[in-house]
CSV table of C-alpha atoms and ligand atoms in Angstrom, one decimal:
chain,number,residue,atom,x,y,z
A,1,MET,CA,-15.8,3.7,10.1
A,2,GLY,CA,-12.1,4.3,10.1
A,3,ILE,CA,-9.0,2.3,9.3
A,4,LEU,CA,-6.2,1.1,11.5
A,5,VAL,CA,-2.9,0.7,9.7
A,6,VAL,CA,0.3,-0.9,11.0
A,7,GLY,CA,3.4,-0.7,9.0
A,8,SER,CA,6.7,1.2,8.6
A,9,VAL,CA,7.3,4.9,9.0
A,10,ALA,CA,10.7,5.4,7.4
A,11,PHE,CA,13.4,7.4,5.9
A,12,ASP,CA,14.1,6.4,2.3
A,13,SER,CA,17.1,7.1,0.1
A,14,VAL,CA,15.9,6.7,-3.5
A,15,GLU,CA,17.6,6.8,-6.8
A,16,THR,CA,15.7,6.9,-10.1
A,17,PRO,CA,16.9,7.8,-13.6
A,18,PHE,CA,15.4,11.2,-12.9
A,19,GLY,CA,17.1,12.1,-9.6
A,20,LYS,CA,18.4,11.1,-6.3
A,21,MET,CA,17.0,11.9,-2.8
A,22,ASP,CA,18.5,11.1,0.6
A,23,SER,CA,16.6,10.3,3.8
A,24,ILE,CA,13.3,11.5,2.6
A,25,LEU,CA,10.0,10.7,4.3
A,26,GLY,CA,8.7,7.2,3.4
A,27,GLY,CA,7.5,4.0,4.8
A,28,SER,CA,4.6,1.7,4.0
A,29,ALA,CA,2.3,3.1,6.7
A,30,THR,CA,3.1,6.7,5.8
A,31,TYR,CA,2.1,6.3,2.2
A,32,PHE,CA,-0.9,4.2,3.1
A,33,SER,CA,-2.3,6.5,5.8
A,34,THR,CA,-1.8,9.7,3.8
A,35,SER,CA,-3.6,8.2,0.8
A,36,ALA,CA,-6.5,6.8,2.9
A,37,SER,CA,-6.9,10.1,4.7
A,38,PHE,CA,-8.5,11.6,1.6
A,39,PHE,CA,-11.4,9.2,2.2
A,40,THR,CA,-11.8,8.3,5.8
A,41,ASP,CA,-10.3,8.5,9.4
A,42,VAL,CA,-7.1,6.7,9.8
A,43,SER,CA,-5.2,5.6,12.9
A,44,LEU,CA,-1.5,4.6,12.6
A,45,VAL,CA,0.5,2.2,14.7
A,46,ALA,CA,4.3,2.3,14.1
A,47,VAL,CA,7.6,3.3,15.6
A,48,VAL,CA,10.1,6.0,14.8
A,49,GLY,CA,13.5,6.9,16.3
A,50,ASP,CA,14.6,10.1,18.0
A,51,ASP,CA,16.0,11.3,14.6
A,52,PHE,CA,12.4,11.6,13.2
A,53,GLN,CA,11.7,15.2,12.5
A,54,GLU,CA,8.8,17.1,14.0
A,55,GLU,CA,7.8,18.5,10.5
A,56,HIS,CA,6.9,14.9,9.4
A,57,ILE,CA,4.7,14.4,12.5
A,58,ASP,CA,3.1,17.8,11.8
A,59,PHE,CA,2.4,16.7,8.2
A,60,LEU,CA,0.7,13.5,9.3
A,61,ARG,CA,-1.3,15.4,11.8
A,62,SER,CA,-2.3,17.9,9.1
A,63,ARG,CA,-3.9,15.0,7.3
A,64,ASN,CA,-6.0,14.2,10.4
A,65,ILE,CA,-4.2,10.9,11.0
A,66,ASP,CA,-4.5,9.7,14.6
A,67,LEU,CA,-1.0,9.2,15.9
A,68,THR,CA,-1.8,7.9,19.4
A,69,GLY,CA,-0.2,4.6,18.3
A,70,LEU,CA,3.0,6.1,16.8
A,71,SER,CA,5.7,5.5,19.4
A,72,ARG,CA,9.0,7.4,19.4
A,73,VAL,CA,11.9,5.6,21.0
A,74,ASN,CA,15.6,6.0,21.3
A,75,GLY,CA,17.5,5.0,18.2
A,76,LYS,CA,17.3,5.4,14.5
A,77,THR,CA,14.2,5.4,12.3
A,78,PHE,CA,13.8,2.5,9.8
A,79,HIS,CA,15.9,3.3,6.7
A,80,TRP,CA,15.3,1.8,3.2
A,81,LYS,CA,17.7,2.5,0.3
A,82,GLY,CA,16.5,1.6,-3.2
A,83,LYS,CA,17.2,2.2,-6.8
A,84,TYR,CA,15.1,2.0,-10.0
A,85,GLY,CA,16.4,1.6,-13.6
A,86,TYR,CA,14.4,2.8,-16.6
A,87,ASP,CA,12.0,0.0,-15.9
A,88,LEU,CA,10.4,1.7,-13.0
A,89,ASN,CA,8.3,-1.4,-12.2
A,90,GLU,CA,10.9,-3.1,-10.1
A,91,ALA,CA,12.7,-1.6,-7.1
A,92,GLN,CA,16.1,-2.8,-6.4
A,93,THR,CA,16.7,-2.8,-2.6
A,94,LEU,CA,20.2,-1.7,-1.8
A,95,GLU,CA,20.0,-1.5,2.0
A,96,THR,CA,17.4,-2.2,4.6
A,97,HIS,CA,18.1,-1.0,8.1
A,98,LEU,CA,15.3,-2.1,10.4
A,99,ASN,CA,16.7,0.0,13.3
A,100,VAL,CA,14.0,0.7,15.8
A,101,PHE,CA,11.7,-1.9,14.1
A,102,GLU,CA,14.1,-4.6,15.3
A,103,SER,CA,12.7,-4.5,18.9
A,104,PHE,CA,9.3,-3.1,18.1
A,105,LYS,CA,6.3,-4.9,19.7
A,106,PRO,CA,3.1,-3.3,18.4
A,107,VAL,CA,0.6,-2.6,21.1
A,108,ILE,CA,-2.8,-1.8,19.8
A,109,PRO,CA,-4.4,0.9,21.9
A,110,ALA,CA,-7.8,-0.3,23.3
A,111,LEU,CA,-9.6,2.4,21.3
A,112,TYR,CA,-8.3,0.9,18.0
A,113,ALA,CA,-8.9,-2.8,18.7
A,114,GLY,CA,-12.5,-2.6,17.6
A,115,ALA,CA,-11.6,-1.0,14.2
A,116,ASP,CA,-13.7,-2.4,11.3
A,117,TYR,CA,-10.9,-2.0,8.7
A,118,LEU,CA,-7.4,-3.2,9.3
A,119,PHE,CA,-4.5,-2.8,6.9
A,120,LEU,CA,-1.3,-4.7,7.7
A,121,ALA,CA,1.1,-2.7,5.6
A,122,ASN,CA,4.5,-4.1,4.7
A,123,ILE,CA,6.4,-5.1,7.9
A,124,ASP,CA,7.6,-8.3,9.5
A,125,PRO,CA,4.8,-10.9,9.1
A,126,GLU,CA,5.4,-11.9,12.7
A,127,LEU,CA,4.4,-8.3,13.7
A,128,GLN,CA,1.5,-8.4,11.4
A,129,MET,CA,0.3,-11.5,13.2
A,130,GLU,CA,0.7,-9.9,16.6
A,131,VAL,CA,-1.5,-7.1,15.5
A,132,LEU,CA,-4.1,-9.4,14.1
A,133,ASN,CA,-4.3,-11.3,17.4
A,134,GLN,CA,-5.0,-8.1,19.3
A,135,MET,CA,-8.0,-7.1,17.1
A,136,GLN,CA,-11.6,-7.8,18.1
A,137,LYS,CA,-13.5,-8.5,15.0
A,138,PRO,CA,-12.5,-6.4,12.0
A,139,ARG,CA,-14.9,-6.4,9.0
A,140,VAL,CA,-12.1,-6.3,6.4
A,141,VAL,CA,-8.5,-7.2,6.9
A,142,ALA,CA,-6.1,-6.5,4.0
A,143,CYS,CA,-2.3,-7.0,3.9
A,144,ASP,CA,0.8,-6.3,1.9
A,145,THR,CA,4.3,-7.7,2.0
A,146,MET,CA,7.5,-7.7,-0.1
A,147,ASN,CA,10.3,-10.0,-1.4
A,148,PHE,CA,12.4,-9.3,1.7
A,149,TRP,CA,9.8,-11.0,3.9
A,150,ILE,CA,8.8,-13.7,1.4
A,151,SER,CA,12.4,-15.0,1.4
A,152,SER,CA,13.1,-14.5,5.1
A,153,LYS,CA,9.8,-15.3,6.8
A,154,ARG,CA,7.8,-17.4,4.4
A,155,GLU,CA,6.0,-19.6,6.9
A,156,ALA,CA,5.0,-16.6,9.2
A,157,LEU,CA,3.7,-14.9,6.1
A,158,LYS,CA,1.6,-17.9,5.0
A,159,LYS,CA,-0.1,-17.9,8.4
A,160,VAL,CA,-1.0,-14.2,8.0
A,161,VAL,CA,-2.4,-14.8,4.5
A,162,GLU,CA,-4.6,-17.6,5.9
A,163,ARG,CA,-6.4,-15.1,8.0
A,164,VAL,CA,-6.8,-12.0,5.8
A,165,ASP,CA,-9.6,-11.1,3.5
A,166,ILE,CA,-7.5,-9.3,0.9
A,167,LEU,CA,-3.9,-9.7,-0.1
A,168,ILE,CA,-2.3,-7.0,-2.1
A,169,ILE,CA,1.1,-7.8,-3.7
A,170,ASN,CA,3.3,-7.1,-6.7
A,171,GLU,CA,3.4,-9.5,-9.6
A,172,GLY,CA,7.0,-10.5,-8.9
A,173,GLU,CA,6.1,-11.2,-5.3
A,174,ALA,CA,3.1,-13.4,-6.3
A,175,ARG,CA,5.5,-15.5,-8.4
A,176,GLN,CA,8.1,-15.6,-5.8
A,177,PHE,CA,5.6,-16.5,-3.0
A,178,THR,CA,4.0,-19.4,-5.0
A,179,GLY,CA,6.8,-20.6,-7.3
A,180,GLU,CA,4.3,-20.3,-10.2
A,181,ALA,CA,5.4,-18.2,-13.2
A,182,ASN,CA,1.9,-17.9,-14.5
A,183,LEU,CA,-0.1,-15.3,-12.7
A,184,VAL,CA,-3.5,-17.1,-12.9
A,185,LYS,CA,-1.9,-20.2,-11.4
A,186,ALA,CA,-0.1,-18.0,-8.8
A,187,ALA,CA,-3.5,-16.4,-7.9
A,188,LYS,CA,-5.2,-19.8,-7.5
A,189,SER,CA,-2.5,-21.0,-5.2
A,190,ILE,CA,-2.7,-17.8,-3.0
A,191,LEU,CA,-6.5,-18.0,-2.8
A,192,ALA,CA,-6.2,-21.6,-1.8
A,193,MET,CA,-4.0,-20.4,1.2
A,194,GLY,CA,-7.1,-18.6,2.6
A,195,ALA,CA,-7.2,-15.0,1.2
A,196,LYS,CA,-10.7,-14.4,-0.3
A,197,THR,CA,-9.5,-11.6,-2.7
A,198,LEU,CA,-6.1,-11.2,-4.3
A,199,ILE,CA,-5.0,-8.0,-5.9
A,200,ILE,CA,-1.8,-8.2,-8.0
A,201,LYS,CA,-0.1,-4.9,-8.7
A,202,ARG,CA,1.7,-4.7,-12.0
A,203,GLY,CA,3.2,-1.2,-11.9
A,204,GLU,CA,2.6,0.7,-15.1
A,205,TYR,CA,0.4,-2.2,-16.4
A,206,GLY,CA,-2.2,-1.8,-13.7
A,207,VAL,CA,-3.7,-4.3,-11.4
A,208,LEU,CA,-5.5,-7.7,-11.5
A,209,MET,CA,-8.1,-8.7,-9.0
A,210,PHE,CA,-8.8,-12.4,-8.4
A,211,THR,CA,-11.6,-14.0,-6.3
A,212,ASP,CA,-12.8,-17.6,-6.6
A,213,SER,CA,-15.4,-16.6,-9.2
A,214,THR,CA,-14.1,-13.4,-10.9
A,215,ILE,CA,-11.2,-11.6,-12.4
A,216,PHE,CA,-11.1,-7.8,-12.8
A,217,ALA,CA,-8.4,-5.9,-14.6
A,218,ALA,CA,-7.7,-2.2,-14.3
A,219,PRO,CA,-5.0,-0.3,-16.2
A,220,ALA,CA,-2.6,2.2,-14.7
A,221,TYR,CA,-3.3,5.8,-15.7
A,222,PRO,CA,-1.0,6.7,-18.6
A,223,LEU,CA,1.3,9.4,-17.4
A,224,GLU,CA,3.9,11.4,-19.3
A,225,GLU,CA,5.9,12.2,-16.2
A,226,VAL,CA,6.8,9.5,-13.7
A,227,PHE,CA,9.5,10.5,-11.2
A,228,ASP,CA,9.5,8.0,-8.4
A,229,PRO,CA,7.4,4.8,-8.1
A,230,THR,CA,8.3,4.4,-4.4
A,231,GLY,CA,5.1,4.0,-2.3
A,232,ALA,CA,2.9,3.5,-5.3
A,233,GLY,CA,1.7,0.1,-3.9
A,234,ASP,CA,1.0,1.6,-0.4
A,235,THR,CA,-0.7,4.6,-1.9
A,236,PHE,CA,-2.8,2.3,-4.0
A,237,ALA,CA,-3.8,0.3,-0.9
A,238,GLY,CA,-4.6,3.5,0.9
A,239,GLY,CA,-7.0,4.7,-1.8
A,240,PHE,CA,-8.5,1.2,-2.1
A,241,MET,CA,-9.1,0.6,1.6
A,242,GLY,CA,-10.0,4.3,2.3
A,243,TYR,CA,-12.8,4.2,-0.3
A,244,LEU,CA,-14.1,0.8,1.1
A,245,ALA,CA,-14.1,2.1,4.6
A,246,ASN,CA,-15.8,5.3,3.5
A,247,THR,CA,-18.7,3.6,1.7
A,248,GLY,CA,-18.8,0.3,3.7
A,249,ASP,CA,-19.6,-1.3,0.3
A,250,THR,CA,-17.7,-4.6,0.0
A,251,SER,CA,-19.8,-5.9,-2.9
A,252,GLU,CA,-17.9,-6.8,-6.1
A,253,GLU,CA,-19.0,-3.4,-7.6
A,254,GLY,CA,-17.7,-1.6,-4.5
A,255,ILE,CA,-14.4,-3.4,-4.7
A,256,ARG,CA,-14.0,-2.5,-8.3
A,257,GLN,CA,-14.6,1.2,-7.6
A,258,ALA,CA,-12.2,1.0,-4.7
A,259,ILE,CA,-9.6,-0.5,-7.1
A,260,ILE,CA,-10.0,2.5,-9.4
A,261,PHE,CA,-9.7,5.0,-6.5
A,262,GLY,CA,-6.5,3.1,-5.4
A,263,SER,CA,-5.1,3.4,-9.0
A,264,VAL,CA,-6.0,7.1,-9.1
A,265,MET,CA,-4.1,7.7,-5.8
A,266,ALA,CA,-1.0,5.7,-7.0
A,267,SER,CA,-1.0,7.6,-10.3
A,268,PHE,CA,-0.6,10.9,-8.4
A,269,ASN,CA,2.0,9.6,-6.0
A,270,VAL,CA,4.5,8.6,-8.7
A,271,GLU,CA,4.5,12.1,-10.2
A,272,ASP,CA,7.0,13.3,-7.6
A,273,PHE,CA,9.5,12.0,-4.9
A,274,SER,CA,8.4,11.0,-1.4
A,275,LEU,CA,4.9,12.2,-0.5
A,276,ASN,CA,5.4,15.6,-2.3
A,277,ARG,CA,2.6,15.1,-4.8
A,278,LEU,CA,0.1,13.8,-2.2
A,279,LYS,CA,1.0,16.9,-0.1
A,280,LYS,CA,-0.4,19.2,-2.8
A,281,LEU,CA,-3.3,17.0,-3.9
A,282,ASP,CA,-6.9,18.0,-3.4
A,283,TYR,CA,-10.1,15.8,-3.7
A,284,LYS,CA,-11.3,17.5,-6.9
A,285,GLU,CA,-8.2,16.3,-8.7
A,286,ILE,CA,-9.0,12.7,-7.4
A,287,GLU,CA,-12.5,12.8,-8.7
A,288,SER,CA,-11.4,14.2,-12.1
A,289,ARG,CA,-8.9,11.5,-12.6
A,290,TYR,CA,-11.5,8.9,-11.5
A,291,ARG,CA,-13.7,10.2,-14.4
A,292,GLY,CA,-10.7,10.0,-16.7
A,293,PHE,CA,-10.3,6.3,-15.8
A,294,LYS,CA,-13.9,5.6,-16.5
A,295,LYS,CA,-13.7,7.2,-19.9
A,296,MET,CA,-10.4,5.5,-20.7
A,297,THR,CA,-11.7,2.0,-20.0
A,298,HIS,CA,-15.3,2.3,-21.3
A,299,PHE,CA,-16.3,0.1,-24.3
A,300,GLU,CA,-19.6,-0.9,-25.7
A,301,GLY,CA,-21.1,-4.4,-25.4
A,302,LEU,CA,-21.7,-6.7,-28.4
A,303,SER,CA,-24.6,-5.4,-30.5
A,304,SER,CA,-27.3,-8.1,-31.2
A,305,ARG,CA,-27.3,-9.0,-34.8
B,1,AMP,P1,6.1,0.3,-2.2
B,1,AMP,O1,6.9,1.1,-3.2
B,1,AMP,O2,4.7,0.8,-2.1
B,1,AMP,O3,6.2,-1.2,-2.3
B,1,AMP,O4,6.7,0.6,-0.7
B,1,AMP,C1,7.8,1.4,-0.5
B,1,AMP,C2,8.0,1.7,1.0
B,1,AMP,O5,8.2,0.5,1.7
B,1,AMP,C3,9.2,2.6,1.2
B,1,AMP,O6,8.8,3.9,1.6
B,1,AMP,C4,10.0,1.8,2.3
B,1,AMP,O7,10.4,2.7,3.4
B,1,AMP,C5,9.1,0.7,2.7
B,1,AMP,N1,9.9,-0.5,2.9
B,1,AMP,C6,10.9,-1.0,2.1
B,1,AMP,N2,11.4,-2.2,2.6
B,1,AMP,C7,10.6,-2.5,3.7
B,1,AMP,C8,10.6,-3.6,4.6
B,1,AMP,N3,11.4,-4.6,4.5
B,1,AMP,N4,9.7,-3.6,5.6
B,1,AMP,C9,8.8,-2.5,5.7
B,1,AMP,N5,8.8,-1.5,4.9
B,1,AMP,C10,9.7,-1.4,3.9
């Protein structure tokens, strides 16, 4: 049971207090698919320009990611330029060049339309909707977005949220999207739009999951070295969806475990720029950090007196 992901494949220029990198491999679908590939089969739909280097394609192939849906067209690859201050939780977007994404019309290959798991990574919500309309009957649809689309395409985004099972967004975006400063109120308002599960990412403070009947909180893994938070959200989503697709278990317990796998993957990603840490990662390290999470969050119930 594999996953289909549609999102950006990009060049990022990133500045953090620990260094600066120009035109490195990035993009929401790149981080997502690489992370999910540790758990399940992934097919990617996106577009790149003729400046996209073969070594990046080779890397995605080496992760067994199906690239039938990755089109290469004349023009420049999507380019995002961002900066982080010492508070690494909030990216400041300096420049967004949609480039080849400006005229991109996602066509879902017939082979992918029956996928059980669909992730609409951060791209134009109108494109997310076009993809959703081409799918047969996915079992789980999750989606992400960002401030750029919340301010420029709010109505289109609302229509997407009406139709997804799981929305995964940052806390600032949840506030911006709903106009509610309080996260519990923001969550209620998003669930009322139609999403059945909401996952709010809170950077180094972890994630909160809301459904109509429950709340689950997971911390982020405490790390001494954090270099670049870019892609943490997409890497989280990749681990989360990858684990769900691998087990097929969408019970509350299964979703909680998937949230921890997502958090584990994100914690590795921020240890280096671009996808450099994921490139070196092996599954044993993932399992070991999962156990670390369990230990870190365990506490006893009330004893009966
Ligand atoms: P994250 O840090 O997980 O929220 O996502 C970072 C990735 O999102 C970067 O690698 C960017 O290339 C990509 N990105 C930034 N802005 C946009 C946008 N407007 N649409 C699609 N992808 C974007």
